[in-house]
XYZ file of C-alpha atoms in Angstrom:
523
model
C 19.817 15.961 30.459
C 22.382 17.763 28.316
C 23.897 14.455 27.271
C 20.663 13.420 25.612
C 20.479 16.286 23.163
C 22.923 17.664 20.648
C 22.187 21.296 19.884
C 24.051 24.130 18.219
C 26.344 21.763 16.377
C 27.732 22.650 12.976
C 27.716 20.131 10.185
C 29.692 20.139 6.968
C 28.368 20.509 3.437
C 27.385 16.854 3.333
C 24.520 17.616 5.696
C 21.791 16.851 3.177
C 23.468 13.562 2.302
C 22.516 12.396 5.750
C 25.969 11.543 7.071
C 26.095 8.188 5.385
C 27.024 5.909 8.295
C 29.964 8.039 9.358
C 31.934 6.165 12.058
C 32.151 9.252 14.260
C 28.480 10.199 14.089
C 26.739 10.653 17.396
C 24.950 7.885 19.164
C 21.516 8.404 20.618
C 22.855 9.124 24.108
C 25.453 11.568 22.830
C 28.352 9.570 24.312
C 30.467 9.934 21.177
C 30.064 13.685 21.095
C 32.952 14.168 23.521
C 35.294 12.562 21.010
C 34.410 15.068 18.310
C 35.778 18.568 17.850
C 32.636 20.519 17.248
C 32.542 24.151 16.224
C 29.705 26.361 17.333
C 27.370 26.769 14.400
C 25.875 30.212 13.825
C 22.157 30.298 14.523
C 19.884 29.613 11.567
C 16.141 29.539 11.249
C 16.555 26.101 9.628
C 16.899 23.306 12.192
C 18.119 19.796 11.533
C 16.334 17.014 13.442
C 17.795 13.485 13.681
C 17.049 10.110 15.256
C 13.345 10.381 14.431
C 11.321 7.172 14.873
C 10.388 5.259 11.724
C 6.664 5.962 11.906
C 6.965 9.730 12.299
C 4.670 12.010 10.293
C 5.142 15.545 8.985
C 2.528 16.693 11.492
C 4.536 15.398 14.471
C 7.763 17.053 13.304
C 5.966 20.360 12.713
C 4.506 20.077 16.224
C 8.035 20.320 17.686
C 8.372 23.838 16.301
C 4.826 25.188 16.669
C 5.162 26.408 20.294
C 8.039 28.700 19.282
C 6.490 30.463 16.276
C 5.389 29.969 12.708
C 6.822 26.959 10.862
C 7.429 28.008 7.251
C 8.868 24.883 5.618
C 9.659 21.234 6.234
C 11.703 18.607 4.433
C 11.283 14.983 5.509
C 14.130 12.631 4.594
C 12.275 9.337 4.296
C 14.187 6.258 5.329
C 16.893 8.387 6.977
C 14.977 9.190 10.172
C 15.795 12.866 9.727
C 14.079 16.124 8.819
C 14.730 19.821 8.292
C 12.374 22.364 9.821
C 12.366 26.022 8.855
C 10.919 28.557 11.299
C 9.619 32.016 10.426
C 12.397 33.878 12.260
C 15.895 33.220 13.553
C 14.722 34.302 17.025
C 12.107 31.530 17.058
C 14.766 28.991 16.080
C 17.150 30.216 18.842
C 14.355 29.992 21.412
C 13.554 26.448 20.249
C 17.196 25.283 20.414
C 17.705 26.888 23.838
C 14.533 25.272 25.174
C 15.449 21.810 23.883
C 18.940 22.132 25.374
C 17.329 21.954 28.784
C 14.371 19.713 27.928
C 14.890 16.566 25.884
C 12.732 16.762 22.753
C 10.734 13.588 22.258
C 8.661 12.211 19.388
C 6.609 9.117 20.173
C 8.497 8.703 23.448
C 11.800 8.637 21.564
C 14.526 11.259 22.287
C 15.532 13.149 19.136
C 18.465 15.455 18.299
C 17.905 19.072 17.238
C 20.661 21.352 15.944
C 21.165 24.409 13.756
C 21.535 23.643 10.077
C 24.202 25.123 7.792
C 21.346 26.142 5.513
C 19.876 29.600 6.005
C 16.654 28.626 4.253
C 15.081 25.459 2.889
C 14.832 25.263 -0.870
C 12.516 22.354 -1.524
C 11.362 20.987 -4.827
C 7.665 21.869 -4.769
C 6.670 18.786 -6.780
C 8.499 16.336 -4.524
C 7.589 18.157 -1.332
C 3.973 18.914 -2.180
C 2.310 16.760 0.450
C 4.625 18.015 3.208
C 3.706 21.555 2.190
C 0.020 20.700 2.228
C 0.263 19.201 5.716
C 2.184 22.290 6.844
C -0.609 24.531 5.584
C -3.299 22.441 7.255
C -1.440 22.495 10.577
C -0.895 26.250 10.241
C -4.606 26.651 9.623
C -5.406 24.825 12.847
C -2.891 27.030 14.696
C -4.190 30.260 13.152
C -7.838 29.244 13.325
C -8.209 30.090 9.661
C -8.396 28.211 6.397
C -4.976 27.506 4.904
C -3.623 29.356 1.918
C -0.345 28.907 0.122
C 2.184 31.725 0.320
C 4.617 29.856 -1.903
C 2.122 28.890 -4.585
C 2.800 25.227 -3.963
C -0.788 24.186 -3.359
C -3.887 26.305 -3.068
C -6.241 24.802 -0.503
C -9.872 25.782 -0.339
C -11.553 25.653 3.074
C -12.522 22.050 3.838
C -16.003 21.484 2.393
C -17.117 18.750 4.788
C -16.121 16.869 7.950
C -17.027 13.633 6.087
C -14.448 11.759 4.005
C -15.175 9.136 1.375
C -12.539 6.408 1.503
C -11.930 3.769 -1.178
C -9.500 0.898 -0.523
C -7.609 -0.184 -3.661
C -5.674 -3.451 -3.989
C -7.347 -4.812 -0.865
C -5.221 -7.876 -0.229
C -5.854 -8.021 3.515
C -9.020 -7.289 5.494
C -9.609 -3.687 6.534
C -12.120 -3.380 9.345
C -14.052 -0.457 10.691
C -11.832 -0.563 13.808
C -8.655 -0.372 11.709
C -10.002 2.731 9.946
C -10.997 4.322 13.246
C -7.521 3.747 14.661
C -5.732 5.210 11.625
C -7.936 8.283 11.195
C -8.263 9.138 14.900
C -4.607 10.292 14.772
C -5.976 13.459 13.137
C -8.941 14.245 15.370
C -12.100 12.829 16.881
C -13.759 10.245 14.634
C -17.504 10.418 15.285
C -19.066 7.990 12.798
C -18.042 5.406 10.178
C -20.171 3.557 7.624
C -18.603 0.833 5.432
C -20.121 -0.632 2.258
C -19.302 -2.100 -1.146
C -19.837 -0.261 -4.407
C -18.675 -1.418 -7.845
C -16.909 -4.355 -6.176
C -14.800 -1.953 -4.099
C -14.694 -1.660 -0.328
C -15.571 1.915 0.648
C -16.226 3.883 3.806
C -17.706 7.201 4.874
C -15.953 8.637 7.930
C -17.068 11.736 9.850
C -14.731 13.888 11.956
C -15.914 16.354 14.576
C -14.175 19.169 12.655
C -13.726 19.711 8.871
C -10.096 20.833 9.393
C -9.284 17.413 10.899
C -10.824 15.792 7.829
C -8.613 17.969 5.639
C -5.468 17.035 7.575
C -6.320 13.337 7.338
C -6.970 13.589 3.597
C -3.686 15.434 2.968
C -1.624 13.002 5.017
C -3.272 9.690 4.117
C -4.472 9.927 0.513
C -2.404 7.478 -1.538
C -0.882 5.756 1.494
C -0.877 1.984 2.032
C -2.325 0.494 5.215
C -0.156 -2.611 4.854
C 3.003 -3.078 2.804
C 2.281 -2.477 -0.884
C -1.461 -3.051 -0.609
C -4.730 -1.700 0.804
C -4.157 1.762 -0.696
C -6.299 4.615 0.636
C -8.034 6.830 -1.934
C -9.649 9.740 -0.100
C -11.845 12.660 -1.095
C -14.471 14.806 0.591
C -18.027 13.505 0.687
C -20.947 15.673 -0.399
C -22.594 14.694 2.891
C -21.920 16.820 5.952
C -23.492 14.475 8.501
C -23.816 10.668 8.590
C -26.961 8.940 9.825
C -25.902 5.729 11.579
C -28.682 3.384 12.678
C -26.684 0.422 13.978
C -23.396 -0.182 15.814
C -21.996 -3.325 14.214
C -19.212 -4.512 11.911
C -20.375 -2.275 9.065
C -21.303 0.974 10.808
C -20.552 2.734 14.079
C -21.605 5.941 15.811
C -18.962 6.553 18.480
C -21.104 9.275 20.049
C -23.987 6.826 20.650
C -22.843 3.527 22.195
C -26.506 2.724 22.960
C -27.456 1.998 19.329
C -28.676 -1.554 18.533
C -26.602 -3.931 16.405
C -29.497 -4.460 13.989
C -31.245 -7.651 12.869
C -30.274 -9.380 16.081
C -26.635 -9.612 14.972
C -23.882 -9.286 17.504
C -20.974 -7.080 16.474
C -18.525 -9.972 16.367
C -20.640 -12.339 14.312
C -18.552 -13.651 11.423
C -20.315 -12.389 8.323
C -18.977 -10.895 5.129
C -17.471 -7.460 5.600
C -18.135 -6.639 1.996
C -21.762 -7.710 1.835
C -23.419 -10.131 -0.559
C -23.069 -11.220 -3.299
C -19.862 -9.396 -4.167
C -18.301 -9.742 -0.721
C -15.221 -11.862 -0.337
C -13.743 -10.928 3.008
C -14.768 -12.070 6.447
C -14.842 -9.426 9.127
C -13.555 -9.968 12.600
C -14.295 -8.071 15.740
C -12.225 -5.169 17.023
C -9.364 -5.438 14.569
C -7.934 -8.593 16.131
C -4.179 -8.776 16.052
C -3.811 -5.611 14.001
C -5.024 -3.111 16.557
C -2.074 -3.015 18.904
C 0.488 -2.509 16.175
C -1.267 -0.037 13.888
C 0.563 3.252 13.871
C 0.764 5.942 11.264
C 3.867 5.958 9.100
C 4.929 7.558 5.876
C 8.321 5.860 5.832
C 8.487 2.628 3.877
C 5.169 3.209 2.181
C 2.915 1.568 4.749
C 0.854 3.137 7.492
C 1.349 0.102 9.664
C 4.817 -1.142 10.633
C 3.500 -4.666 10.033
C 5.670 -6.434 7.506
C 3.956 -8.174 4.621
C 4.840 -11.440 6.346
C 3.148 -10.457 9.598
C 0.134 -9.100 7.767
C -0.119 -12.282 5.732
C 0.056 -14.411 8.859
C -2.509 -12.249 10.634
C -4.815 -12.217 7.646
C -4.517 -15.952 7.109
C -6.179 -16.597 10.436
C -9.007 -14.171 9.786
C -9.860 -14.300 6.112
C -12.637 -16.863 5.735
C -11.398 -19.807 3.707
C -13.713 -21.558 1.312
C -16.161 -23.737 3.149
C -16.908 -21.251 5.917
C -19.497 -19.168 4.105
C -17.269 -16.998 1.906
C -16.361 -18.330 -1.511
C -12.876 -18.423 -2.961
C -14.287 -19.878 -6.192
C -14.630 -17.856 -9.401
C -16.646 -18.567 -12.531
C -14.848 -17.571 -15.746
C -17.073 -17.530 -18.839
C -16.945 -16.630 -22.548
C -13.653 -18.519 -22.828
C -12.193 -19.744 -26.108
C -13.007 -23.425 -25.679
C -10.642 -24.452 -28.472
C -7.677 -22.945 -26.646
C -8.350 -22.851 -22.919
C -6.884 -25.497 -20.588
C -6.794 -25.892 -16.794
C -3.057 -25.127 -16.966
C -3.530 -21.831 -18.838
C -6.151 -20.654 -16.309
C -3.901 -21.751 -13.429
C -1.047 -19.628 -14.816
C -3.142 -16.527 -15.506
C -5.203 -16.501 -12.304
C -2.064 -17.493 -10.389
C -0.749 -13.947 -10.893
C -3.312 -12.794 -8.278
C -3.624 -15.766 -5.935
C -2.701 -19.391 -5.342
C -5.000 -21.455 -7.564
C -5.972 -24.746 -5.912
C -8.223 -26.344 -8.541
C -9.547 -25.603 -12.031
C -12.583 -27.256 -13.618
C -13.681 -26.617 -17.216
C -17.417 -27.371 -17.281
C -18.238 -30.591 -19.163
C -21.512 -29.334 -20.709
C -20.308 -25.746 -21.193
C -16.695 -25.769 -22.204
C -16.495 -21.975 -22.588
C -16.819 -21.705 -18.794
C -14.596 -22.801 -15.911
C -14.541 -22.777 -12.129
C -11.295 -21.571 -10.536
C -10.735 -22.130 -6.812
C -8.200 -19.859 -5.072
C -6.811 -20.099 -1.551
C -9.355 -17.671 -0.121
C -12.078 -15.191 -0.949
C -9.649 -12.291 -0.766
C -7.509 -13.667 -3.605
C -10.660 -14.437 -5.583
C -11.827 -10.814 -5.219
C -8.413 -9.565 -6.351
C -8.287 -11.867 -9.403
C -11.845 -10.956 -10.377
C -11.175 -7.212 -10.169
C -8.080 -7.492 -12.391
C -9.153 -10.135 -14.938
C -12.858 -9.511 -15.593
C -13.199 -7.980 -19.075
C -9.690 -8.895 -20.253
C -9.242 -10.396 -23.716
C -7.842 -13.929 -23.545
C -7.341 -16.150 -26.619
C -9.284 -13.603 -28.698
C -12.412 -13.452 -26.502
C -13.419 -11.052 -23.707
C -13.430 -13.125 -20.517
C -16.101 -12.591 -17.851
C -15.166 -13.343 -14.230
C -17.659 -13.427 -11.355
C -17.812 -14.948 -7.889
C -19.251 -18.442 -7.941
C -21.931 -19.760 -5.606
C -19.813 -22.916 -5.203
C -17.666 -23.165 -2.082
C -15.168 -25.629 -3.567
C -14.349 -27.261 -6.880
C -15.085 -30.967 -6.606
C -12.642 -33.459 -8.084
C -14.150 -36.121 -10.376
C -14.254 -39.708 -9.252
C -11.280 -41.717 -10.433
C -11.431 -42.672 -14.071
C -14.343 -40.401 -14.951
C -12.441 -37.344 -16.245
C -11.301 -38.756 -19.553
C -10.995 -35.298 -21.113
C -8.774 -33.950 -18.307
C -11.118 -31.009 -17.701
C -10.410 -30.832 -13.948
C -6.997 -30.425 -12.395
C -5.833 -30.189 -8.775
C -3.004 -27.663 -8.323
C -3.020 -27.642 -4.503
C 0.508 -29.050 -4.293
C 1.969 -26.943 -7.100
C 5.445 -25.460 -6.507
C 4.396 -22.508 -8.708
C 2.160 -20.817 -6.135
C 3.378 -17.213 -5.861
C 1.888 -16.349 -2.446
C 2.518 -19.478 -0.394
C 5.533 -17.950 1.338
C 4.584 -15.171 3.832
C 6.395 -11.927 3.043
C 7.190 -12.976 -0.518
C 8.132 -10.122 -2.861
C 5.250 -11.273 -5.045
C 2.868 -9.581 -2.586
C 4.422 -6.258 -3.595
C 4.171 -6.873 -7.348
C 0.471 -7.319 -7.970
C -0.500 -5.166 -10.955
C -3.331 -5.180 -13.503
C -2.644 -6.862 -16.842
C -0.470 -4.580 -18.960
C 1.387 -4.713 -22.259
C 4.708 -4.613 -20.370
C 5.900 -7.795 -18.689
C 8.500 -8.165 -15.947
C 10.894 -11.083 -16.460
C 13.082 -12.537 -13.736
C 15.321 -15.556 -13.118
C 16.925 -15.077 -16.551
C 19.777 -17.498 -17.099
C 23.333 -16.180 -17.540
C 24.272 -15.865 -21.180
C 20.706 -15.359 -22.417
C 20.670 -12.123 -24.403
C 18.093 -9.650 -25.641
C 17.789 -11.337 -29.052
C 17.077 -14.706 -27.429
C 14.275 -13.256 -25.313
C 12.805 -11.198 -28.170
C 12.703 -14.354 -30.317
C 11.136 -16.393 -27.512
C 8.338 -13.876 -26.931
C 7.732 -13.341 -30.673
C 7.170 -17.087 -30.989
C 4.193 -16.825 -28.620
C 2.363 -15.050 -31.446
C 2.981 -11.449 -30.408
C 5.092 -8.500 -31.489
C 7.840 -7.274 -29.177
C 7.769 -3.464 -29.144
C 10.569 -2.742 -26.670
C 13.025 -4.480 -24.364
C 15.180 -3.393 -21.464
C 17.571 -5.396 -19.273
C 18.012 -4.510 -15.616
C 21.606 -3.913 -14.554
C 22.244 -7.460 -13.294
C 20.735 -8.966 -16.509
C 18.805 -11.460 -14.376
C 15.679 -9.324 -14.833
C 14.197 -7.428 -17.759
C 11.125 -5.602 -19.053
C 9.592 -6.633 -22.352
C 6.772 -4.699 -24.006
C 4.285 -6.421 -26.312
C 2.049 -4.550 -28.760
C -1.120 -5.123 -26.692
C -2.337 -6.296 -23.300
C -3.887 -9.364 -24.967
C -0.498 -10.358 -26.432
C 1.138 -9.882 -23.021
C -1.498 -12.113 -21.376
C -0.866 -14.768 -24.050
C 2.910 -14.530 -23.537
C 2.568 -14.810 -19.759
C 0.378 -17.921 -20.112
C 2.839 -19.505 -22.550
C 6.152 -18.538 -20.979
C 5.793 -18.235 -17.198
C 7.945 -21.064 -15.776
C 9.551 -21.641 -19.209
C 12.574 -23.929 -18.814
C 15.652 -22.010 -19.943
C 17.950 -24.889 -19.051
C 20.386 -25.187 -16.155
C 17.515 -25.305 -13.650
C 16.462 -21.758 -14.585
C 12.722 -21.335 -15.038
C 11.678 -17.944 -16.379
C 9.308 -15.972 -14.117
C 6.845 -13.664 -15.852
C 4.490 -11.115 -14.304
C 2.703 -7.910 -15.312
C 4.651 -4.695 -14.770
C 3.444 -1.236 -13.759
C 6.355 0.277 -15.715
C 6.653 1.113 -19.379
C 9.805 1.157 -21.461
């Protein structure tokens, strides 16, 4: 077994730089180690752990050291598959290294390398390392059987107030089922009950653990994490409730301690009805997590809890999100529009930031209102949440879900005012391609716009002039290094919306069409 583990090996001062692809670095089976001249490193209470699997959590790394004594610090090197673990004493570290010389240490069934570090203690930036510290305290609390407290003043943690967490899913671009939540949160302890519901057009859940400390660990590790790449962000806090009363086991609620509960109203648990309820619901549920369940695994690396790529998630979701016509509407009603200014094209461009618009119909008898049909109810929900209440062409636009399932095209020759337009074959759809980077760049309207596909030779003055001509005032501008992308800041969100409508897909010549989207950055 010795060949599987490298222990007691000294590394040079570039240790924290993670041995950037050094040609003589060790392979997982240690076969290259014979070729290296390795000095014995003096024991240190800081251990360096390598070859960690991508999905590894702070909790799992800490667990390697817990049997040998108190773990006093941890530094995770995201994206490098490495970590540093500091134990309370040098003796504990020596015992750990000696033990793992004889027994191959494994994390998630993957052999890992453990060795002494050159560092005698870990000096971590408390701001950057705050969550790791919080997880460390929670794990220590479980080990000590006490509530965690911070020796280093990094984060003071009160005893967990409740075993019940309130979970809000932001930017919910793909369906999140009760089973998906159960699978994610059960990594931290026994999940007893879950209730899902919609409040203020947001998907929320109440989830009860068997122990408040497990709830605290889950909150510390998962708050702010994404379930899928760049979307479905978990916002977690403690509920004021300490016990959930679940009446039915179905798609919306589950008591795992009582499998005998009825489904309620004669519904079976896999009946295809809206996960988010009516009338605000826009996602169809599906039973038992479908294709997600086997591949869900907790990960802090790469920003997503699931290793699913955006492409895989998009493909999986496409088969399970109810498309218009199957009981869940992808059609929105936009009202209080400026009827002198609004066109099907302008609505296509604006709503197209959040989904692929198929058809737009400005109402013949009420020209300050329009129906906008997106690819599915999920995109409609996203567009509604971001665009309702925004000022467009000088008026505050209202956006709600429509009772219509589709937008009907007029019979030939009857639409003399060109109020209805079919965009289903448009090359400008942002989300048609699974895994597109556009999935990762969905932000609320903001005064700062992101520009891409800028033609060579086009300078800052050219772009400032172009955006000033759309009727706004350019406050700031910044090129990215390659000068193919830039940020441009208008004086208001309304001006930025106007500029996006006017200039997205603007022909800059030479087959370069300018791409414009809202940015989360400021200049």
